[in-house]
Coordinates of C-alpha atoms in Angstrom, one line a residue:
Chain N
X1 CA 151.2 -91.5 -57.2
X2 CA 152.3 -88.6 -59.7
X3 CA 154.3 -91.6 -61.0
X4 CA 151.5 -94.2 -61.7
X5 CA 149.4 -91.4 -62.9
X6 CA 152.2 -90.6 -65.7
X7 CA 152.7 -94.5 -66.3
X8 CA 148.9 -94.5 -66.7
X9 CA 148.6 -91.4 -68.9
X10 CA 150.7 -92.9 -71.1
X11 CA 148.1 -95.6 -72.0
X12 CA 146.3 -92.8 -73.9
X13 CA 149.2 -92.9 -76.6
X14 CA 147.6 -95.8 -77.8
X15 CA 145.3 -93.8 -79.8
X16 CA 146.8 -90.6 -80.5
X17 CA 146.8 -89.3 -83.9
X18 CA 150.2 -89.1 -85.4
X19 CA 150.9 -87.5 -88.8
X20 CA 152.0 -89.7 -91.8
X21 CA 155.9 -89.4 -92.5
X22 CA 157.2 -86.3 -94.3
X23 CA 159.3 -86.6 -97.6
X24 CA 162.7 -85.9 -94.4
X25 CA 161.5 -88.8 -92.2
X26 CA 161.3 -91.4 -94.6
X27 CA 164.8 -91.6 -95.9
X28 CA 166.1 -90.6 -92.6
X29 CA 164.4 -93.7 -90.8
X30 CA 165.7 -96.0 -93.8
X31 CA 168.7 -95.3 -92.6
X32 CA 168.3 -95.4 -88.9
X33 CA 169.1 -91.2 -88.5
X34 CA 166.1 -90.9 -86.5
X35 CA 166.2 -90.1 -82.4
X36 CA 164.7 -92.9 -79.9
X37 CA 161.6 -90.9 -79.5
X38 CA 161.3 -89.6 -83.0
X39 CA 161.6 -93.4 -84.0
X40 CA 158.8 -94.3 -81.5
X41 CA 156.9 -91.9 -83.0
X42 CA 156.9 -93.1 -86.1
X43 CA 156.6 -97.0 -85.6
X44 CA 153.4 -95.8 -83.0
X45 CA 152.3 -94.8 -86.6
X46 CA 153.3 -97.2 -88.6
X47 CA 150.8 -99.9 -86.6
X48 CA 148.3 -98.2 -88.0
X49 CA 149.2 -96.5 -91.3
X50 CA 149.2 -99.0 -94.1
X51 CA 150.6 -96.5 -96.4
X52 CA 153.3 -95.2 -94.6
X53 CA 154.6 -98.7 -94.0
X54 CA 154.0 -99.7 -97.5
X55 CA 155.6 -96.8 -98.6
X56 CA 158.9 -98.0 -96.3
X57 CA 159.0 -101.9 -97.3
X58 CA 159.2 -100.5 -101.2
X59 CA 162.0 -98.2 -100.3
X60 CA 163.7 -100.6 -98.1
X61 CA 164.0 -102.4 -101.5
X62 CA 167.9 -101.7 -103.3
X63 CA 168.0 -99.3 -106.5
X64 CA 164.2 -97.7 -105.9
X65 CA 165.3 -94.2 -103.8
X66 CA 166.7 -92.8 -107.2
X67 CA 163.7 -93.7 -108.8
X68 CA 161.7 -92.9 -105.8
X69 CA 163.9 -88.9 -105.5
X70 CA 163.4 -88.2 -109.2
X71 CA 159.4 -89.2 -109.2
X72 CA 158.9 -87.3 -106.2
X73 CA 160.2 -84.1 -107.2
X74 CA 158.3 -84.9 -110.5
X75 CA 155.3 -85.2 -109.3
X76 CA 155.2 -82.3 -106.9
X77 CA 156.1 -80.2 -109.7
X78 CA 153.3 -81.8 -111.9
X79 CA 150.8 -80.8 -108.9
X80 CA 152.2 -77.3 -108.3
X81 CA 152.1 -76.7 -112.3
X82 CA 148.5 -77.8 -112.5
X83 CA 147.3 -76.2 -109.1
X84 CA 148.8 -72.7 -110.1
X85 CA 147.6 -71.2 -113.0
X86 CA 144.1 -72.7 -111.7
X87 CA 144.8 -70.9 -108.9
X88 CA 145.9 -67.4 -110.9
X89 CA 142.4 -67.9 -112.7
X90 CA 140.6 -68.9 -109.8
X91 CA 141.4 -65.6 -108.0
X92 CA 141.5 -63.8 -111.0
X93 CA 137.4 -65.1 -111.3
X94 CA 137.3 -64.1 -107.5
X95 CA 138.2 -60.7 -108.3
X96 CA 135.6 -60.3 -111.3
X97 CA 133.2 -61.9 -109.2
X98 CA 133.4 -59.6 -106.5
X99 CA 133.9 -56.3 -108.3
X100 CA 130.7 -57.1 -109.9
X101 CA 128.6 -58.3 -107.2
X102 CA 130.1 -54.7 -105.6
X103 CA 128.7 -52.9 -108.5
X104 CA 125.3 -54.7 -109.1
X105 CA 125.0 -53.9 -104.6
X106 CA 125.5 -50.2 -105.8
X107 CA 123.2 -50.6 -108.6
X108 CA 120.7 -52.3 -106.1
X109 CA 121.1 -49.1 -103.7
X110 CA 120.9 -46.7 -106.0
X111 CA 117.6 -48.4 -107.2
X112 CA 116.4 -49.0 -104.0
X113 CA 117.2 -45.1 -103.0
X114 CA 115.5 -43.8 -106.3
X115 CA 112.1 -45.6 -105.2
X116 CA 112.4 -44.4 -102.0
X117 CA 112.8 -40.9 -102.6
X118 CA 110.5 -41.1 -105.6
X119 CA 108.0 -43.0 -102.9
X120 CA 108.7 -40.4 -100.1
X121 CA 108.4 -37.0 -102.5
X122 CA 105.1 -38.9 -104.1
X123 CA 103.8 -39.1 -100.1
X124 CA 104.8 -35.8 -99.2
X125 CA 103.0 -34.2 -102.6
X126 CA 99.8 -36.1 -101.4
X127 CA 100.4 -34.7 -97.9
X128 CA 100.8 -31.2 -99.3
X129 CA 98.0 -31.8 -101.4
X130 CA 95.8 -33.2 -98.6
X131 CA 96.6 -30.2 -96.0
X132 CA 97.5 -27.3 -98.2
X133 CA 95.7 -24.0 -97.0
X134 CA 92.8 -23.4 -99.1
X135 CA 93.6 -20.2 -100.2
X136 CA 95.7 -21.6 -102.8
X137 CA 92.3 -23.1 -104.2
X138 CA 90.0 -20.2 -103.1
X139 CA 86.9 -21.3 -104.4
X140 CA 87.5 -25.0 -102.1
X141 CA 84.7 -23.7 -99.6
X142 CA 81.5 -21.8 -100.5
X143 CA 82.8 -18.2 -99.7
X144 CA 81.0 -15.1 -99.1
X145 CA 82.9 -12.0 -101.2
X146 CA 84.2 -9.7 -99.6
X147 CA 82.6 -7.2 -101.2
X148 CA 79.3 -8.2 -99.8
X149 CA 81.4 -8.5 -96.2
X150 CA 82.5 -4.9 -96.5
X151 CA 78.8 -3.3 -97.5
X152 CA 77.4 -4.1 -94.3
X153 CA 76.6 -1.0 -92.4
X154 CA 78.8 0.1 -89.3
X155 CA 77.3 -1.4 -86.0
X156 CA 76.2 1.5 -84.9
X157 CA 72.6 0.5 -85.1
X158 CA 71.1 -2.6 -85.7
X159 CA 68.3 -1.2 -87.9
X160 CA 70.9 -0.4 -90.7
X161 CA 72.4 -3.5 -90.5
X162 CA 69.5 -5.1 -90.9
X163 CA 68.3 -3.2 -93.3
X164 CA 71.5 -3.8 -95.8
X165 CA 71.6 -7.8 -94.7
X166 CA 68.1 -7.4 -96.3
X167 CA 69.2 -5.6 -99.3
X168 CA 72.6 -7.6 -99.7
X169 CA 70.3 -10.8 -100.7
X170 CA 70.8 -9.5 -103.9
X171 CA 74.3 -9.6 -103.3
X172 CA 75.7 -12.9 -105.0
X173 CA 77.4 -15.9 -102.5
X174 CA 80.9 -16.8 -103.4
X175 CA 80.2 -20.1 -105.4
X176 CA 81.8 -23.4 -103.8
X177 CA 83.4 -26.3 -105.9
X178 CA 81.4 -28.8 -103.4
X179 CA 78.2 -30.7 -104.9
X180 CA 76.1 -29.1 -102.2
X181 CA 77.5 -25.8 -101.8
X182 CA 77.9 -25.1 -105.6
X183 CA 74.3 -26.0 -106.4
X184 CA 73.6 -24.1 -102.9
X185 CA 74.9 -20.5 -103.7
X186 CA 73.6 -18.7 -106.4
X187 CA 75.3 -17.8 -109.8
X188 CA 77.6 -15.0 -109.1
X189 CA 81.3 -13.5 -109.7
X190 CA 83.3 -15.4 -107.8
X191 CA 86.3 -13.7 -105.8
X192 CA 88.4 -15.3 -103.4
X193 CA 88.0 -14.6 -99.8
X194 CA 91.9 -13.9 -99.2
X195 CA 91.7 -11.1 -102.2
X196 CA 88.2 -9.8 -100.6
X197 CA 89.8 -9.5 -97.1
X198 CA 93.0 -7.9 -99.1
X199 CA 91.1 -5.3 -100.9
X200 CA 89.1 -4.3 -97.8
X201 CA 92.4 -4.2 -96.0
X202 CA 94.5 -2.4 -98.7
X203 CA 91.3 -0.3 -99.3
X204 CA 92.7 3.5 -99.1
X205 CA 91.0 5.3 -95.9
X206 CA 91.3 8.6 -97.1
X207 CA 87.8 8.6 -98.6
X208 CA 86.3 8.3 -95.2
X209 CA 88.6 9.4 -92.6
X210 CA 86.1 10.6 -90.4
X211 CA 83.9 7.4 -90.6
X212 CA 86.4 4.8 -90.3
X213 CA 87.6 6.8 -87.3
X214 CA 84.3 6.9 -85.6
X215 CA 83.4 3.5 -86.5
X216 CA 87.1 2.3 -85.2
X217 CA 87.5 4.2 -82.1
X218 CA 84.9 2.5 -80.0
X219 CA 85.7 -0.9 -81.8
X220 CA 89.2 -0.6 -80.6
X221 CA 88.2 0.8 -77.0
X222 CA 85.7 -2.1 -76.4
X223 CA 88.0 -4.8 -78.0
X224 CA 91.3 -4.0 -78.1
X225 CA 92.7 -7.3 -76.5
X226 CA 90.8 -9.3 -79.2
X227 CA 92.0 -7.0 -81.8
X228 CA 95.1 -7.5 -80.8
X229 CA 94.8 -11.7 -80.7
X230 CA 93.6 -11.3 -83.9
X231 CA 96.1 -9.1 -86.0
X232 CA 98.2 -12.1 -85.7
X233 CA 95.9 -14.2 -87.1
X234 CA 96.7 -16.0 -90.2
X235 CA 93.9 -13.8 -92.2
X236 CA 95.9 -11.0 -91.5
X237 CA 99.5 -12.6 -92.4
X238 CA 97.8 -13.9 -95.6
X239 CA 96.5 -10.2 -96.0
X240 CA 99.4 -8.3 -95.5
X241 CA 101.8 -11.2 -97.9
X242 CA 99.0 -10.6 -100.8
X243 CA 98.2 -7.2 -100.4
X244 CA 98.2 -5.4 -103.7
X245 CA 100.2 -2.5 -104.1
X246 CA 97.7 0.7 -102.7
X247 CA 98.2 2.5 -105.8
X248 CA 96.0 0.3 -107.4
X249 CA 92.6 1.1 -105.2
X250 CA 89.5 -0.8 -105.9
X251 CA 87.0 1.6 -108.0
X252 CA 83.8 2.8 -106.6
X253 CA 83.5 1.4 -103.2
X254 CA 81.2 2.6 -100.9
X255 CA 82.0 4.5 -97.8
X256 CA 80.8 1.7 -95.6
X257 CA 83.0 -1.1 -97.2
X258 CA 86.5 0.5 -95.2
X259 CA 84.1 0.6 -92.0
X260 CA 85.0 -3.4 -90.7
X261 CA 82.8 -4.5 -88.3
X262 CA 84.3 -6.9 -85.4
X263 CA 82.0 -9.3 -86.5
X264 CA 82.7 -9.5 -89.7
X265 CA 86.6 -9.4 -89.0
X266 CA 86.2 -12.5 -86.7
X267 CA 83.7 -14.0 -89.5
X268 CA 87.1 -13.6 -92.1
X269 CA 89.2 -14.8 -89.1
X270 CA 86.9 -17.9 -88.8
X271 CA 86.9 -18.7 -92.8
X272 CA 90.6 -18.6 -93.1
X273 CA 91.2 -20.5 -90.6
X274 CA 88.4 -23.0 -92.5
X275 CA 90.1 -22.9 -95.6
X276 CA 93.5 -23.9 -93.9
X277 CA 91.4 -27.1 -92.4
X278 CA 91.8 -25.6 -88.8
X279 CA 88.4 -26.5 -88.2
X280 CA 88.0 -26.4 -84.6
X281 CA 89.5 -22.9 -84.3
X282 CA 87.1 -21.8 -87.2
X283 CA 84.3 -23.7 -85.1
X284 CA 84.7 -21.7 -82.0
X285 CA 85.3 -18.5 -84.0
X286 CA 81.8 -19.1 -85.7
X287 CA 80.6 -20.0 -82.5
X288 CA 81.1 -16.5 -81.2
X289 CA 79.0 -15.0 -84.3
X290 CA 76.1 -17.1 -83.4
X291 CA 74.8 -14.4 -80.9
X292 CA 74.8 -11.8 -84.0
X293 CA 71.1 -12.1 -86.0
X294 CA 72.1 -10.4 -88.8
X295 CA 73.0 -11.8 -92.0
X296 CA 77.0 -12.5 -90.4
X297 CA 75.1 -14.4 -87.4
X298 CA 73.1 -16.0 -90.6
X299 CA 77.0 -17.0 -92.5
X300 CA 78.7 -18.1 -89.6
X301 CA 75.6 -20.4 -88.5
X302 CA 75.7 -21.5 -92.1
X303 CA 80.0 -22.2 -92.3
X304 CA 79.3 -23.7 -88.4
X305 CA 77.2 -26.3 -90.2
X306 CA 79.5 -27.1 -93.1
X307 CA 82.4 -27.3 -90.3
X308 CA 80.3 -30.1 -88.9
X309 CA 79.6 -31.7 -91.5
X310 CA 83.1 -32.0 -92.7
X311 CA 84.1 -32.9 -89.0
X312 CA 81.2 -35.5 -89.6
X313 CA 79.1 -34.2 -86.9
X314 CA 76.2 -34.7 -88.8
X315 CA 73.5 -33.9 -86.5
X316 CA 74.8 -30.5 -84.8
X317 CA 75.4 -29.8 -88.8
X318 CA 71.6 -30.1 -89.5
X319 CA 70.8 -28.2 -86.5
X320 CA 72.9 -25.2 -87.9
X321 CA 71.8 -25.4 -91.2
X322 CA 68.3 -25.5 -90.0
X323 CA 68.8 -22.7 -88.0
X324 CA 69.8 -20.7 -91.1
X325 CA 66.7 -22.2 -92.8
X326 CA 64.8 -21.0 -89.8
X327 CA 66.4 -17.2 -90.3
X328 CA 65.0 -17.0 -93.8
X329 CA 67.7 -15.2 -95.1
X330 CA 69.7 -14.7 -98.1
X331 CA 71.6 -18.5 -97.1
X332 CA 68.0 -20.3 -96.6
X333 CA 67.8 -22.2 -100.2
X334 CA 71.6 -22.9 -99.6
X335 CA 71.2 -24.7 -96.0
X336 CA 67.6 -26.3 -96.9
X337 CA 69.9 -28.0 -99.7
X338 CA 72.8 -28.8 -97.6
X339 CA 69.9 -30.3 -94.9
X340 CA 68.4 -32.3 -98.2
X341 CA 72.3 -33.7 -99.3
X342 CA 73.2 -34.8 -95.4
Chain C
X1 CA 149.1 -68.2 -98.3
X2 CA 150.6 -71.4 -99.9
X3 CA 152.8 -71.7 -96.5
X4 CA 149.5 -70.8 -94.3
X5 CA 148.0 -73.8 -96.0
X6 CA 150.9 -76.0 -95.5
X7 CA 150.0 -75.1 -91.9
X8 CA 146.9 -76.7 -92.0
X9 CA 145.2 -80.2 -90.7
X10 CA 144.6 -82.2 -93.1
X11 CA 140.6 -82.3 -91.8
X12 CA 141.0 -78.4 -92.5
X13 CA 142.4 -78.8 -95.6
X14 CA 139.9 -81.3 -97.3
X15 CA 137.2 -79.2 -96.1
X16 CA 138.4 -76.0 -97.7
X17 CA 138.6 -78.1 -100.7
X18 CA 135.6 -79.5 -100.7
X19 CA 133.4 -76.3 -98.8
X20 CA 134.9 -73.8 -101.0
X21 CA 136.7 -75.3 -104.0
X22 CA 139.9 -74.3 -103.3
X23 CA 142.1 -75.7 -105.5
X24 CA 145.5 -74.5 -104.0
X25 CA 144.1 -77.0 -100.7
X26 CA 143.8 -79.4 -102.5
X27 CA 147.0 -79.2 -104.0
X28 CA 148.6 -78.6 -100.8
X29 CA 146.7 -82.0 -99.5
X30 CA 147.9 -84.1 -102.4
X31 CA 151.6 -82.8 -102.3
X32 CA 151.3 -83.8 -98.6
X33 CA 151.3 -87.1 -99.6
X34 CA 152.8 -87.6 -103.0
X35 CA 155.8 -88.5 -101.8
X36 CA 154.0 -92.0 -100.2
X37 CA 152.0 -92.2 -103.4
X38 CA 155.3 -92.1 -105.9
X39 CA 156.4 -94.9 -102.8
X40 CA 153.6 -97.2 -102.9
X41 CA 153.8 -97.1 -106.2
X42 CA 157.1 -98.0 -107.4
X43 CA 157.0 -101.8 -107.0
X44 CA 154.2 -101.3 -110.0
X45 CA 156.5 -100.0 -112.0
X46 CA 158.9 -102.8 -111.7
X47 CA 156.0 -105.8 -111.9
X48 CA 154.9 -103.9 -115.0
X49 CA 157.7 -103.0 -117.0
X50 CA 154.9 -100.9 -119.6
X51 CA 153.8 -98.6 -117.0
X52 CA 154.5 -94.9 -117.6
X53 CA 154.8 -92.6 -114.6
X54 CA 154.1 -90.0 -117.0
X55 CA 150.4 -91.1 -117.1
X56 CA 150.0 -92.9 -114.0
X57 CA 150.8 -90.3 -111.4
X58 CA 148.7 -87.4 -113.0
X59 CA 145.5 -90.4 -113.6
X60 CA 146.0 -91.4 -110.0
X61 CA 145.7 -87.7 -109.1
X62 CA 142.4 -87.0 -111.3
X63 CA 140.8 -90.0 -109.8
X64 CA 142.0 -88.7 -105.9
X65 CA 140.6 -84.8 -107.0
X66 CA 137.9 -86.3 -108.4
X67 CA 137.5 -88.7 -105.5
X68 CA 137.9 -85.8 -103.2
X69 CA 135.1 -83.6 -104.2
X70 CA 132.6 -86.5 -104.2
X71 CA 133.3 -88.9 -100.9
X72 CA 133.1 -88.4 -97.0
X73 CA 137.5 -88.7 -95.9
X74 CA 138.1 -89.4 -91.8
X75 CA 141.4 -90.3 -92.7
X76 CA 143.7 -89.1 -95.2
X77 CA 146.4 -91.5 -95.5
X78 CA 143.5 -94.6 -95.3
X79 CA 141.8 -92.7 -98.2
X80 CA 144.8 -92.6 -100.1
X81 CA 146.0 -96.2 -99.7
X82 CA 142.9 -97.5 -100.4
X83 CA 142.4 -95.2 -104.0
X84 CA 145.8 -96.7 -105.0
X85 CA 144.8 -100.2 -104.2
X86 CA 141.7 -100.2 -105.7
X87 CA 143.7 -98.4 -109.0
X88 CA 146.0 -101.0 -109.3
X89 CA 143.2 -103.9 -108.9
X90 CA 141.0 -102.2 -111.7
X91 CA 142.1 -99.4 -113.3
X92 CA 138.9 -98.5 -114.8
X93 CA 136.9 -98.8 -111.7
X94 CA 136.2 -95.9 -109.5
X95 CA 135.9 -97.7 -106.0
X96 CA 133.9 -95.3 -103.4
X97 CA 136.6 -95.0 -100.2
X98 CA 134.5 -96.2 -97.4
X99 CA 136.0 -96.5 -93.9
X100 CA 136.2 -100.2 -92.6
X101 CA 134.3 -101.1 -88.7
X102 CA 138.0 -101.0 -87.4
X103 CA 139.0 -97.7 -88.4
X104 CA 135.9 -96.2 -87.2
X105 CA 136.3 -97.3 -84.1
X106 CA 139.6 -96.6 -84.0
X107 CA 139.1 -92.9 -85.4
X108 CA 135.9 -92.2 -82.7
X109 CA 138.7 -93.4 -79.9
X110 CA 141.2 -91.1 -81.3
X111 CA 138.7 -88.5 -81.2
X112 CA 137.6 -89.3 -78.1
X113 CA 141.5 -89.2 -76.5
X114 CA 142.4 -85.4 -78.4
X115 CA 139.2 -83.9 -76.9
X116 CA 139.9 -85.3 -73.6
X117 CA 143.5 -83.9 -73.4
X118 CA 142.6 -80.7 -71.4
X119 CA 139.9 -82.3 -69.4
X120 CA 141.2 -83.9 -66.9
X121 CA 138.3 -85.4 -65.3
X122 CA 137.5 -86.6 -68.7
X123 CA 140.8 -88.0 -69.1
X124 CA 141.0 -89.9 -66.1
X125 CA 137.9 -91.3 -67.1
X126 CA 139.2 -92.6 -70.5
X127 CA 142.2 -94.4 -68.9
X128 CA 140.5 -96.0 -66.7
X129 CA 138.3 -97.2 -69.5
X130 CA 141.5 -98.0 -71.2
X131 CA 143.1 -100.0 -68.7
X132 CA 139.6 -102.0 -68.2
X133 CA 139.6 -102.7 -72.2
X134 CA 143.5 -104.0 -71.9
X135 CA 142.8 -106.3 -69.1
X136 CA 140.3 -108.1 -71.5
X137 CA 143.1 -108.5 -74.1
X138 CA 144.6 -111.8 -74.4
X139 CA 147.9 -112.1 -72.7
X140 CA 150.1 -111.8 -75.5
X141 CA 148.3 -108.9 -77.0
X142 CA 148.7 -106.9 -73.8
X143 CA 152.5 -107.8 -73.4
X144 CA 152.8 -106.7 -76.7
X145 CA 151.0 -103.2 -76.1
X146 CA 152.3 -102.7 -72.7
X147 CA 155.9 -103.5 -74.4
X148 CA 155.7 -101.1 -76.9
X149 CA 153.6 -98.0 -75.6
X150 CA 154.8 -97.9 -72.2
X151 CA 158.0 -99.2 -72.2
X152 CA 158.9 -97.9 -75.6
X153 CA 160.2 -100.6 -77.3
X154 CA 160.6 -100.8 -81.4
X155 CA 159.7 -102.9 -83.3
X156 CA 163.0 -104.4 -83.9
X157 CA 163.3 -105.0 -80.4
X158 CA 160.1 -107.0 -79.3
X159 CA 160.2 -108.8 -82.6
X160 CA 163.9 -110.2 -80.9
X161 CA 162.2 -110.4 -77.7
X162 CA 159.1 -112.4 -78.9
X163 CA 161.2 -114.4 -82.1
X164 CA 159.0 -112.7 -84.8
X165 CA 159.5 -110.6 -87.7
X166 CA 158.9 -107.1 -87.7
X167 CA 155.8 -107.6 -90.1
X168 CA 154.2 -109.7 -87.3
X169 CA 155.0 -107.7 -84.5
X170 CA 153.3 -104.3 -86.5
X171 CA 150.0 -106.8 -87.5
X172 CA 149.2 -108.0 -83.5
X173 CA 150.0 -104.7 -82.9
X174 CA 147.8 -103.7 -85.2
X175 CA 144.9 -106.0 -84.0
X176 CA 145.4 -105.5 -80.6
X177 CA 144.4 -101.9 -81.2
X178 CA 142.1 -102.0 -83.0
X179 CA 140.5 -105.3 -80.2
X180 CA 141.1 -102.3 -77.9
X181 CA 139.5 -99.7 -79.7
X182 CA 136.2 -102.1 -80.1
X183 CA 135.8 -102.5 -76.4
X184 CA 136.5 -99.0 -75.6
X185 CA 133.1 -98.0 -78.3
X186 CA 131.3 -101.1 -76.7
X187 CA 131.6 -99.5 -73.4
X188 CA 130.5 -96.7 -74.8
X189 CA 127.5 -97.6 -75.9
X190 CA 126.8 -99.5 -72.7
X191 CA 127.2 -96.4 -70.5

């Protein structure tokens, strides 16, 4: 069976490729030095190569191997000479070619990391830009000075309070570099809320010892948790980092100015927080003021309504502002515009 | 890398030459087969006393490089033979080397008997296609086949055996493979 199997594998010889004769066989056939099986192979190969047996009946032919030795070696020579220094060049061009496509791929990153980092620091400026705290624009929002904050008379009666709200309408409203706001608040000095909160902050205590004390030693019985939430607030840190030195004091300020009223702490709480975009912390900071009918229930209404607007809450933003309108105070002309403009 | 290439197919090394323009392949291909070329050439040299080697050989080359770059080869030695003949019939003429019905036949069998060789179902397929296409020889063409592939015999030695010269026994030898060959891409395209 195996047998019949090899006798029938051996049909498949018909056709299998056999290379032409090397520059050994050919002589060595010529003169019969091949083995039985290397002979075979070569006359399987000859059926089929015309060259090959060409090749043979011209060297089977008396006086042509000289001839046939000395043009052989020629002619390898002639295609070693002419393939070589092609060669030498050839990879001598490779070489060129690849140490400059190496440096025009380093040119190409380099380019390509320039843009990027250009693109990337250009994004992150607009970012900046985009979120930066407003107090290093103070007059972004319509602000209040502080100086008009710190005149309002201690809580201890409402009638005072009142009564200066009432007379602070003389006192001028921060002007705002929004259309609205600017054509809103009156013409006054402008100072920046961070520096008003500073100086009332920095302001030296020793002219009124006994009335900051008074005025501080129920506030911090009755509120000491929120006084405490809210000496970390950012209006503080901001404070504290752009405090001026207190050997500068600010001149002539009035006793009541160092008195600070909860309200109007949580008020300057509520606007920084504005100015750093935190709106919705500023919202319900405000919100808190609303239940206050003086003129810091009559501000916060009024910065509750510019919060909405800019969170585009557009109709809780004309409710505010005609709240303030409705109050009649020193914010009325400001809101009634702000109400005209939404 | 010159010995790598010497290594090489001669399939592998026409397509280096042609894919990536290597010249040393090509060099490597045509020094392959110089040897045959300065061979089949010789009797031209002794018809035509005025023919110098010096500027045969390297025109031959040009026209084989050239030849090379341009034309689709199966077969080496075929592509080879046939540049010279057509060299010597018209030296001006640049022949395009096209394979005849025969060889393509012959080369798709090939093809079909080195990709079969470590499949064995394959394989037994192919000789039994093999042995159908040799019963539909003629008688002699089959003695002479069976003679000389399985039973080994030379040339020499069937051309005693049959009373013909060794040029004879090669050219039925010749035709009876390539009859073979036909039948075996006939059944082929049957299946």
């Amino acid at each position: 069976m195996s047998d019949n199997f090899t006798h029938n594998e051996k049909l498949l010889k018909i056709f299998a490729g056999i290379r032409c004769l090397n520059k050994d066989q050919l002589p060595r056939y010529l003169e019969g030095r091949l083995t039985d099986i290397e002979k075979h192979l070569v006359e399987q190969h000859l059926v089929d190569c015309d060259l090959c047996y060409e090749a043979l009946q011209s060297l089977q032919k008396e006086g042509q191997m000289e001839q046939y030795q000395t043009l052989s070696a020629g002619i390898q020579q002639y295609i070693r000479d002419s393939i070589k220094p092609v060669s030498q060049l050839q990879k001598m061009e490779r070489y060129i070619r690849k140490s400059k496509k190496r440096e025009s791929l380093l040119i190409y990153f380099w380019v390509v990391a320039f843009i990027a980092g250009g693109g990337a620091g250009l994004y992150l400026m607009q970012e900046y830009n985009r979120n930066k705290p407003v107090m290093a624009r103070p007059a972004a929002l319509p602000i209040v000075p502080a100086a008009a904050m710190s005149t309002t008379p201690p809580p201890d009666s409402a009638r005072h309070q009142e009564a200066s709200l009432a007379d602070k309408s003389e006192i001028p409203v921060a002007a705002a570099p929004r259309k609205d706001t600017v054509k809103a608040a009156p013409p006054a000095p402008q100072k920046p809320a961070a520096d008003s909160i500073v100086v009332t902050r920095a302001a030296p205590t020793p002219p009124a010892p006994k009335t900051e004390d008074s005025v501080k030693k129920p506030a911090t019985a009755a509120n000491t948790p929120k006084e405490e939430k809210e000496k970390d607030t950012p209006a503080t840190t901001v404070a504290k980092t752009q405090a001026p030195p207190p050997a500068t004091p600010p001149p002539a300020k009035p006793a009541t100015s160092t008195a600070m009223d909860t309200d109007e702490f949580l008020y300057k709480a509520a606007m920084v927080y504005q100015q750093q975009g935190d709106l919705n912390e500023a919202i319900s900071r405000y919100k808190r003021l609303t239940s206050n009918t003086g003129r810091v229930g009559e501000l916060a209404r009024y910065q509750l309504g510019i919060c909405y607007r800019e969170k585009k809450q557009n109709g809780r933003a004309r409710r505010m502002f005609k709240e303030v309108v409705r109050m009649d105070g020193s914010m009325k002309q400001a809101a009634q515009q702000a109400l005209d403009n939404l | 890398m010159y010995q790598q290439l010497r290594n090489l197919s001669d399939k592998e090394l026409i397509s280096r030459a042609r894919k990536l323009k290597d010249r040393e392949a090509e060099g490597v291909l045509l020094e392959r087969y110089s040897h045959l070329l300065v061979a089949v050439c010789l009797p031209s040299f002794r018809n035509n006393p005025g023919t110098n080697p010096q500027t045969l050989f390297p025109s031959l080359l040009q026209r084989l490089s050239n030849s090379l770059k341009t034309q689709t080869i199966q077969k080496a030695n075929e592509w080879i033979h046939q540049t010279i003949k057509s060299y010597f019939a018209n030296p001006e003429k640049q022949v395009p080397y096209y394979p005849s019905r025969d060889a393509r036949d012959q080369l798709h069998t090939e093809n079909r008997v080195e990709k079969a060789a470590t499949n064995t179902i394959e394989k037994q397929a192919l000789i039994a296609q093999v042995q159908k296409a040799l019963s539909g020889l003629s008688t002699e063409d089959r003695f002479l086949v069976e003679q000389f592939y399985l039973e080994n015999q030379t040339f020499t030695g069937l051309a005693a055996q049959k009373g013909y010269t060794t040029e004879k026994v090669r050219q039925l030898l010749k035709k009876a493979k390539s009859r073979l060959a036909m039948q075996l891409t006939n059944q082929t395209y049957v299946r």
